[in-house]
PDB file of C-alpha atoms in Angstrom:
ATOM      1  CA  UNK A   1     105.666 186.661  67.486  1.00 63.00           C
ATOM      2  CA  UNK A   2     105.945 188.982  70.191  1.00 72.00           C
ATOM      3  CA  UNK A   3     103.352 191.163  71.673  1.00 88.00           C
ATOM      4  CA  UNK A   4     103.649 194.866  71.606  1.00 96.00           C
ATOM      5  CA  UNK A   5     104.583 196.296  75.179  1.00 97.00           C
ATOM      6  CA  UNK A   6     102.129 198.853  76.756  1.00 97.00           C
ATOM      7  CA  UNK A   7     101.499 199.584  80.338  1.00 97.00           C
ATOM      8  CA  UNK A   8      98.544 197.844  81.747  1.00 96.00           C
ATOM      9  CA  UNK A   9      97.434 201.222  83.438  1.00 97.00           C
ATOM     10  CA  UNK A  10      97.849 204.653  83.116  1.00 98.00           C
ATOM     11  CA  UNK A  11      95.742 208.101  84.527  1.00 97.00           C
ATOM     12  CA  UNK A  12      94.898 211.371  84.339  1.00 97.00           C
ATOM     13  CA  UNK A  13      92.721 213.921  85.733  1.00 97.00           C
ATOM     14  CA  UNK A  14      89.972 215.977  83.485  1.00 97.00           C
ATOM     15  CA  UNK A  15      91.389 218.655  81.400  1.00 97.00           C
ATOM     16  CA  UNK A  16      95.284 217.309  81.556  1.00 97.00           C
ATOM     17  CA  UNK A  17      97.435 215.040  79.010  1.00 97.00           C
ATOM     18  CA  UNK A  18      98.486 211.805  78.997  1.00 98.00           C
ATOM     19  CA  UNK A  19     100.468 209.484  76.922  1.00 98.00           C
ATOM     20  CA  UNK A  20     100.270 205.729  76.423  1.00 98.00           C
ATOM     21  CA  UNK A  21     103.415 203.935  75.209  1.00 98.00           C
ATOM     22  CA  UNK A  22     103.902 201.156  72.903  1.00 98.00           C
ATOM     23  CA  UNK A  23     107.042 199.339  72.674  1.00 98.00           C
ATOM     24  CA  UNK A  24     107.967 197.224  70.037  1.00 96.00           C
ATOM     25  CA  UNK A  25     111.319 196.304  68.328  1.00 94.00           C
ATOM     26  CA  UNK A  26     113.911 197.651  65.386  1.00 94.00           C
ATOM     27  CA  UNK A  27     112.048 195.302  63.027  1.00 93.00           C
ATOM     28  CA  UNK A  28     108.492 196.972  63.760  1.00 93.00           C
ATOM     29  CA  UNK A  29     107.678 199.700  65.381  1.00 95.00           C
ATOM     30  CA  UNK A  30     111.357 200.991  64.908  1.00 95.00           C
ATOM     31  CA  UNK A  31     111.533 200.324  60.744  1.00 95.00           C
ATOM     32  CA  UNK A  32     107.804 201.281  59.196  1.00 95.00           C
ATOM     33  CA  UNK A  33     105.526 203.794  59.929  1.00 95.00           C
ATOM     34  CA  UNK A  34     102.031 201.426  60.443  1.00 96.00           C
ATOM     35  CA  UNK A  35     101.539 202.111  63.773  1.00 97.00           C
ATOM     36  CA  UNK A  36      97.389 202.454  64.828  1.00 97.00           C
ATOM     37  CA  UNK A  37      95.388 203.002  68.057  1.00 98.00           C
ATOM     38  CA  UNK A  38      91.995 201.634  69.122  1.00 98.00           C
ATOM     39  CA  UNK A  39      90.015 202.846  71.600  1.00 98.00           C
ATOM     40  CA  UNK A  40      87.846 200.182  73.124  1.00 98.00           C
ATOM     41  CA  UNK A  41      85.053 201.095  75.405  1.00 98.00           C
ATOM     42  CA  UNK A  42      83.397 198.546  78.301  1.00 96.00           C
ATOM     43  CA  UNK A  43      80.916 196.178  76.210  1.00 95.00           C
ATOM     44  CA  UNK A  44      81.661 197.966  72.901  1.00 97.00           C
ATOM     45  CA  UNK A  45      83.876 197.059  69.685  1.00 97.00           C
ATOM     46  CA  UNK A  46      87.650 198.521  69.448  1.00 97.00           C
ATOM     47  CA  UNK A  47      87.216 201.817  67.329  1.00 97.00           C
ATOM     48  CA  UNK A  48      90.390 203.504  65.017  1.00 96.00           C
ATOM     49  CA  UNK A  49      91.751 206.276  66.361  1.00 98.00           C
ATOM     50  CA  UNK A  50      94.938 206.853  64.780  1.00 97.00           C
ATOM     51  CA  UNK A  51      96.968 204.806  62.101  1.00 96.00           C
ATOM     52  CA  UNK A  52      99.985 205.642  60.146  1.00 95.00           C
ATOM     53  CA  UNK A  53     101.421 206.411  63.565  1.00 97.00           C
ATOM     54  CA  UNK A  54     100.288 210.111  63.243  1.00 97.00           C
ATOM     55  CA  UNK A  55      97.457 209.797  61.306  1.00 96.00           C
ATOM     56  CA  UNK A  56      93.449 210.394  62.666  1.00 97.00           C
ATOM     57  CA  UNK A  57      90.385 208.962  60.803  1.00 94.00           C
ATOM     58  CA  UNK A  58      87.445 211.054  59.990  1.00 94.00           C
ATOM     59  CA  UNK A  59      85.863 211.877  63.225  1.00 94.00           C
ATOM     60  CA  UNK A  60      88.338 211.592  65.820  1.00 97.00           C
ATOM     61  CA  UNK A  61      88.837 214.226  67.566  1.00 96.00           C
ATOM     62  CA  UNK A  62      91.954 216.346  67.506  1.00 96.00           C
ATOM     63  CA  UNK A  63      92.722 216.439  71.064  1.00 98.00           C
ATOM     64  CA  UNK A  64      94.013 212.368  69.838  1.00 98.00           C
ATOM     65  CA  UNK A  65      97.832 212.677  68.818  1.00 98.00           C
ATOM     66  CA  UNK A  66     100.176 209.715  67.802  1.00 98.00           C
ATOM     67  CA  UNK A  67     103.760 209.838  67.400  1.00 97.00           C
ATOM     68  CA  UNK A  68     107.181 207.582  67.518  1.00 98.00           C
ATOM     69  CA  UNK A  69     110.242 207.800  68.594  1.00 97.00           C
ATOM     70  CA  UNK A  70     112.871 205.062  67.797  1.00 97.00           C
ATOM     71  CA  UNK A  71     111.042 201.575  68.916  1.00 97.00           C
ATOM     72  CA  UNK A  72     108.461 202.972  70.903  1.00 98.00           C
ATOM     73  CA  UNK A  73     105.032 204.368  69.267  1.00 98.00           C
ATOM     74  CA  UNK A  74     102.963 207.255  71.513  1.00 98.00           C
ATOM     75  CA  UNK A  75      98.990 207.999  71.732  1.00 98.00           C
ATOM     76  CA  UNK A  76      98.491 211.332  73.453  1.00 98.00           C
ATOM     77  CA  UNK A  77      94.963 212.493  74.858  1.00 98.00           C
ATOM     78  CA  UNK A  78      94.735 216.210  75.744  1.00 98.00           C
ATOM     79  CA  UNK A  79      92.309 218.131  77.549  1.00 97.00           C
ATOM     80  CA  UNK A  80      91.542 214.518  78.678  1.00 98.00           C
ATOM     81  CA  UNK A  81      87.995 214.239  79.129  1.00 97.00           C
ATOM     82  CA  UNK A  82      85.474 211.774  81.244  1.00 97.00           C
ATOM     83  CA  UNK A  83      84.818 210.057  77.907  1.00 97.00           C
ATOM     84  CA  UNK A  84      87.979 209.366  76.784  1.00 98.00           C
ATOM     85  CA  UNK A  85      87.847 206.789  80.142  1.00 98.00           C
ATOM     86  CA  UNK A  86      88.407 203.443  77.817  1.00 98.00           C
ATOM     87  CA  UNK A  87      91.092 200.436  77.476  1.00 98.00           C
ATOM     88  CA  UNK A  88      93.662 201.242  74.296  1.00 98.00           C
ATOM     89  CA  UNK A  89      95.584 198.870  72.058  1.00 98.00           C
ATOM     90  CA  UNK A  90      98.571 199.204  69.670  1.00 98.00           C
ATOM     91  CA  UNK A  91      99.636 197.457  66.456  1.00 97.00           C
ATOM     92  CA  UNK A  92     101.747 197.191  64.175  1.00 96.00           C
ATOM     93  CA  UNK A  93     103.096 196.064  60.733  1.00 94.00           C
ATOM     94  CA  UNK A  94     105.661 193.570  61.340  1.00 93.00           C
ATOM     95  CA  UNK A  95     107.916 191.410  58.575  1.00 89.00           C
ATOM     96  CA  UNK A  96     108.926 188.517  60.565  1.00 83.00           C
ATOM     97  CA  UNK A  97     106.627 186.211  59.859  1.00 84.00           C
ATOM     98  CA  UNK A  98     102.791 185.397  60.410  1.00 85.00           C
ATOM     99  CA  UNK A  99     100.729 187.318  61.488  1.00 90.00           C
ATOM    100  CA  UNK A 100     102.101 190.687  60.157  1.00 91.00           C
ATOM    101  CA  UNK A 101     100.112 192.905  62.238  1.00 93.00           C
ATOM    102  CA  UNK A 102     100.854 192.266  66.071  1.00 95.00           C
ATOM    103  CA  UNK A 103      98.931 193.840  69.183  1.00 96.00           C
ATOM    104  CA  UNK A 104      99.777 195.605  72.447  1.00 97.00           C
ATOM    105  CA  UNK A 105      98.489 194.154  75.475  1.00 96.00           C
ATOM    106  CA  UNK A 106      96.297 196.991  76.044  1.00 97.00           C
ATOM    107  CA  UNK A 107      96.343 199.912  78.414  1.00 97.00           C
ATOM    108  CA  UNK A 108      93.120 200.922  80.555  1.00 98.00           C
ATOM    109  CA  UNK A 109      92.723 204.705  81.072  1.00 98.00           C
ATOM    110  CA  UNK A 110      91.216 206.072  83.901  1.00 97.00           C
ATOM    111  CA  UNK A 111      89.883 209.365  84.075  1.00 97.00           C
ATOM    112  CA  UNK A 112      90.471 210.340  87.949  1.00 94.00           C
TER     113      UNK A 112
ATOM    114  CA  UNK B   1      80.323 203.371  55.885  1.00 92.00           C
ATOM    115  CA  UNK B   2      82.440 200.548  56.518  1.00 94.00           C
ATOM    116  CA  UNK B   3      79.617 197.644  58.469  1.00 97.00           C
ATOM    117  CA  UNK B   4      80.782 194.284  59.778  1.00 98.00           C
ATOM    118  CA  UNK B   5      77.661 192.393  61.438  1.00 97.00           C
ATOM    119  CA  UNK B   6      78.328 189.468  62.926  1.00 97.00           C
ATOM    120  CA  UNK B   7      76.189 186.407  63.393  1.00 97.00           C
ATOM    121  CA  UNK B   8      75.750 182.596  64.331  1.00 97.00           C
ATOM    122  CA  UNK B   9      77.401 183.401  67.998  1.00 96.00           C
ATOM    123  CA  UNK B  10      75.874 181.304  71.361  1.00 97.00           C
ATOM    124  CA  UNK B  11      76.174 178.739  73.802  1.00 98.00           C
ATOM    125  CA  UNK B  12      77.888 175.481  73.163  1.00 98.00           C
ATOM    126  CA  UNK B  13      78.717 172.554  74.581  1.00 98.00           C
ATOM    127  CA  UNK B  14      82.679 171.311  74.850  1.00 98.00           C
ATOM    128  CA  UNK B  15      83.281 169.420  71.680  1.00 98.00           C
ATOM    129  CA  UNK B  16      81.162 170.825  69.905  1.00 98.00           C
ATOM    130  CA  UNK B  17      80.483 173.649  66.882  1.00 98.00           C
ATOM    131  CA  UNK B  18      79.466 176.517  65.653  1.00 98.00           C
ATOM    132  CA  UNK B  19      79.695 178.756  62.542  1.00 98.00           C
ATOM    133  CA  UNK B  20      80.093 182.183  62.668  1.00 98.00           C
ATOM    134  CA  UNK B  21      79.448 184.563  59.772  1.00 98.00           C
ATOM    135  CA  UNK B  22      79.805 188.339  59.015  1.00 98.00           C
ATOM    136  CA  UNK B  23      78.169 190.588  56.430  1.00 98.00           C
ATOM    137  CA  UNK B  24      79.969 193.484  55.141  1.00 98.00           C
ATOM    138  CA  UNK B  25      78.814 196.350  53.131  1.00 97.00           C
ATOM    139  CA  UNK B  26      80.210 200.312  53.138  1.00 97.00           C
ATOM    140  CA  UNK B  27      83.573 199.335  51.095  1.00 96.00           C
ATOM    141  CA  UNK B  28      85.264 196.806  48.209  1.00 96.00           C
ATOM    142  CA  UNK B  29      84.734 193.757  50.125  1.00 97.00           C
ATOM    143  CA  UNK B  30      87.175 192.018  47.549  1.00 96.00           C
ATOM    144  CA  UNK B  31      90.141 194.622  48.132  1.00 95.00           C
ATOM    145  CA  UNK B  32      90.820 193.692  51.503  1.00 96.00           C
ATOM    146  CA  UNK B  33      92.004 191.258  54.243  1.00 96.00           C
ATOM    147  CA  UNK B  34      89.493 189.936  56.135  1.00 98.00           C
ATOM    148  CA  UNK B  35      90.085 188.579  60.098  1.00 97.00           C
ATOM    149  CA  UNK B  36      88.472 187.198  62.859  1.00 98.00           C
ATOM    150  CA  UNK B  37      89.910 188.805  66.271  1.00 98.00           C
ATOM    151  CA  UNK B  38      88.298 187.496  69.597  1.00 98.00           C
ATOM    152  CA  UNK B  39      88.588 188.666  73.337  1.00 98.00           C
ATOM    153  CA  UNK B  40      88.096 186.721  76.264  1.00 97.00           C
ATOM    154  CA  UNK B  41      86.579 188.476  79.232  1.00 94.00           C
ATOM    155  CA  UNK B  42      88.489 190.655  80.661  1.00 94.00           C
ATOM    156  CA  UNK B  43      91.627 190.288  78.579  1.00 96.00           C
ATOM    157  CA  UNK B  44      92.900 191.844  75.298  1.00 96.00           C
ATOM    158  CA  UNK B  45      92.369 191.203  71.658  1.00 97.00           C
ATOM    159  CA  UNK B  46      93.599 187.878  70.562  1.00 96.00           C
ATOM    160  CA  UNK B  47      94.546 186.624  66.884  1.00 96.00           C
ATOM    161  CA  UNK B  48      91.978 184.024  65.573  1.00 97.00           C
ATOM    162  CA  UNK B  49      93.116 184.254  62.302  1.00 97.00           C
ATOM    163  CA  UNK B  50      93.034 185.794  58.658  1.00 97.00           C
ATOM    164  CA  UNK B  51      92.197 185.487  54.991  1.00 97.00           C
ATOM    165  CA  UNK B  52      93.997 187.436  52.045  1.00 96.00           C
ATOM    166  CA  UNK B  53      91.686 189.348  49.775  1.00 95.00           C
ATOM    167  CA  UNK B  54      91.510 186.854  47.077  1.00 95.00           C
ATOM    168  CA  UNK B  55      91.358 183.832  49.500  1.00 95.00           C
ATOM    169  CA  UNK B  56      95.149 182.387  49.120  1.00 96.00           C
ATOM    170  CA  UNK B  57      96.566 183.375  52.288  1.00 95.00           C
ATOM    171  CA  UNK B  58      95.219 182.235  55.544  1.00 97.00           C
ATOM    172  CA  UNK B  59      96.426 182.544  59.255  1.00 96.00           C
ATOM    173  CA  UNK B  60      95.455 180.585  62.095  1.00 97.00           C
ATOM    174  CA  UNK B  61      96.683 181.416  65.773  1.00 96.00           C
ATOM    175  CA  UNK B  62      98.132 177.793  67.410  1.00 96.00           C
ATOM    176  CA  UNK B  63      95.428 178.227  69.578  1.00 97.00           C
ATOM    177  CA  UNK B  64      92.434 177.336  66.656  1.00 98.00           C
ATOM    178  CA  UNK B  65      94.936 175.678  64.121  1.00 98.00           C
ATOM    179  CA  UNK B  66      92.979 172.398  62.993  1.00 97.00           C
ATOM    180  CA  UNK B  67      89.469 173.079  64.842  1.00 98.00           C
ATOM    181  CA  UNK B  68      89.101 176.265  62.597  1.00 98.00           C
ATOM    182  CA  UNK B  69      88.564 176.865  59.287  1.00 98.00           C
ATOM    183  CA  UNK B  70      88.246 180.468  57.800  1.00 98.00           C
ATOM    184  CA  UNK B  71      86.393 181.599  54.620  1.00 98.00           C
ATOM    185  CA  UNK B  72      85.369 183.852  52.499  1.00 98.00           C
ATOM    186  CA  UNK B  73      82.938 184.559  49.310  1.00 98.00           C
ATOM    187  CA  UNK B  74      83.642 187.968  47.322  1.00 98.00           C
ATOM    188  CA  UNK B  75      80.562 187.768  45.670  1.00 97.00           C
ATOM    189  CA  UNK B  76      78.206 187.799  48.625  1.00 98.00           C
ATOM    190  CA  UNK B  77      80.465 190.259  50.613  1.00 98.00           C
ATOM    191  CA  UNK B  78      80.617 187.657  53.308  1.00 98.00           C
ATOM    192  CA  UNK B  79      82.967 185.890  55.967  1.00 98.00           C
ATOM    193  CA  UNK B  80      82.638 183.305  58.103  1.00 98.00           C
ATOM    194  CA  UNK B  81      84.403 180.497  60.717  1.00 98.00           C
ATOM    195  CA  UNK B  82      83.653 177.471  61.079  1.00 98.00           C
ATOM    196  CA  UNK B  83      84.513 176.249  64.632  1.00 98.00           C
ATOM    197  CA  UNK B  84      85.082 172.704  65.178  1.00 98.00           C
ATOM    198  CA  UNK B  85      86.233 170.906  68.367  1.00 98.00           C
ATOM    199  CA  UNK B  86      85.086 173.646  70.788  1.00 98.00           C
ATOM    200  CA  UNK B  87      86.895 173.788  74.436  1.00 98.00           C
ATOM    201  CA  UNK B  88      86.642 176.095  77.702  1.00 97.00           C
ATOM    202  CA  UNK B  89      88.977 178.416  76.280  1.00 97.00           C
ATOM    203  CA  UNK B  90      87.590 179.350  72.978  1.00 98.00           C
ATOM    204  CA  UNK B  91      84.892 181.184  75.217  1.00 98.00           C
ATOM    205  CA  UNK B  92      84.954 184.677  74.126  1.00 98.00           C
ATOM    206  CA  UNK B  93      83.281 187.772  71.745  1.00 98.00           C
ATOM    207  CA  UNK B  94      84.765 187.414  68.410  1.00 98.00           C
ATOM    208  CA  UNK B  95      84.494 190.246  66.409  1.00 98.00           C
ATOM    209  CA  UNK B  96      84.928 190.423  62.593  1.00 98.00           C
ATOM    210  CA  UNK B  97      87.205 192.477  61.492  1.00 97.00           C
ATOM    211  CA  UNK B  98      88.543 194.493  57.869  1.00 97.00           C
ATOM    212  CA  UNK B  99      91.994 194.215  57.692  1.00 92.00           C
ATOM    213  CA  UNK B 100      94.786 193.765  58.906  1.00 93.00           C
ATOM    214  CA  UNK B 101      95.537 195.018  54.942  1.00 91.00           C
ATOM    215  CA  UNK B 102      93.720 196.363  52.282  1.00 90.00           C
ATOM    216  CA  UNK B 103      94.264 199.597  50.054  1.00 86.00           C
ATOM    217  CA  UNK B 104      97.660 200.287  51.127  1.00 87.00           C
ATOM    218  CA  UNK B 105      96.644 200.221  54.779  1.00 88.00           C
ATOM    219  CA  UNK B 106      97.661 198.720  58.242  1.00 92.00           C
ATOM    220  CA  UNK B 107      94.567 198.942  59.767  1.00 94.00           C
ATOM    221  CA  UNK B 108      91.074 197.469  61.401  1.00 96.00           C
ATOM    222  CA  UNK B 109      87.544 198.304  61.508  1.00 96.00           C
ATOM    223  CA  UNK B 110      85.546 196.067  63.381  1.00 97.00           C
ATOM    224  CA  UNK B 111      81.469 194.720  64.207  1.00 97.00           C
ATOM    225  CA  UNK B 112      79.899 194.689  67.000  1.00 97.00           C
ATOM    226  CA  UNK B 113      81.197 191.370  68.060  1.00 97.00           C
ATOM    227  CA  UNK B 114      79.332 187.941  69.305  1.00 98.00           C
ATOM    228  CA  UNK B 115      79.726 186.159  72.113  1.00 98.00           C
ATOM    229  CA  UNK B 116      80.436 182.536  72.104  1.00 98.00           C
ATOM    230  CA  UNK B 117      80.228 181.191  75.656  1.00 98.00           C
ATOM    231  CA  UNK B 118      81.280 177.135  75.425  1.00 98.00           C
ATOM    232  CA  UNK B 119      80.049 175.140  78.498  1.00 97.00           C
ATOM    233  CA  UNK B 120      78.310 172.567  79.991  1.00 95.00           C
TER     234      UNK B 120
END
């Protein structure tokens, strides 16, 4: 099984947006809609923050935004703030074999 | 609310073992997949493996296949993994986690974690 593709990095001052990517293939990302995002702070357990590609769990705040386009699955943080500061992981549903749910490599976030 | 709390996590010695157990509560322990998920420090969330809801389907990463053993009891809302055969690399938080299935969902909710650290 592959990994999920995300970049190992990505930044953003307080107040702006960024996006994380998450690249899988035609046979995961690209053909069913169970895309989530954790948000994993230093020392702490992962936490769901959006599943169903678009979806948000009671509690998360709104300013957390998932979306897909063809292979590749988005998290966008807006009005990024000092908290949000964190490492973030993608999975997905895949049907080609064991294990069916497959994980990004993980981006870190910093909050400039 | 969904609660995982993990136990039985420590320092070992190569070759050695340890069994780790989790305690759920907050949700219909027998409705969904059940998974142990680990993390080395400083790296990302690695498979350990997984149990199906009623117990028939289990996944072990190459990595544990044969040293592990995963199970579950519905009754007492538990989970645990039995670690056999303990090396350098197994040294990581492993965190118990609901899913990667259960109610229609794709999805995890994890404990705390505990740290298993094996060295001389």
């Amino acid at each position: 099984q592959s990994a999920l593709t995300q970049p190992a990095s990505v930044s953003g001052s307080p107040g702006q947006s960024i996006t994380i990517s998450c690249t899988g293939t035609s046979s995961d990302v690209g053909a069913y809609n169970y895309v989530s995002w954790y948000q994993q702070h230093p020392g702490k357990a992962p936490k769901l923050m959006v599943y169903d590609v678009t979806n948000r769990p009671s509690g998360v705040s709104n300013r957390f935004s998932g979306s897909k386009s063809g292979n590749t699955a988005s998290l966008t943080i807006s009005g990024l703030q000092a908290e949000d500061e964190a490492d973030y992981y993608c999975t997905s549903y895949t049907p080609n074999g064991t294990p069916f749910v497959i994980f990004g490599g993980g981006t870190k976030l910093t909050v400039l | 609310q969904v609660q995982l709390v993990e136990s039985g996590g420590g320092l070992v010695k190569p070759g050695g073992s340890l069994r780790l157990s989790c305690a759920a509560s907050g949700f219909t322990f027998s409705d969904y997949y059940m998974s142990w998920i680990r993390q080395a420090p400083g790296r990302g969330l690695e498979w350990v493996s997984y149990i199906s809801d009623g117990g028939t389907i289990i996944y072990y990463a190459d990595s544990v296949k044969g040293r592990f053993t995963i199970s579950r009891d519905n009754a007492k809302k538990s989970l645990s993994l039995q670690m056999n055969s303990l090396r350098a690399e197994d040294s990581a938080v492993y965190y118990c986690a609901r899913g990667p299935y259960g109610s229609g969902s794709y999805q995890f909710h994890w404990g705390q974690g505990t740290l298993v650290t094996v060295s001389t």
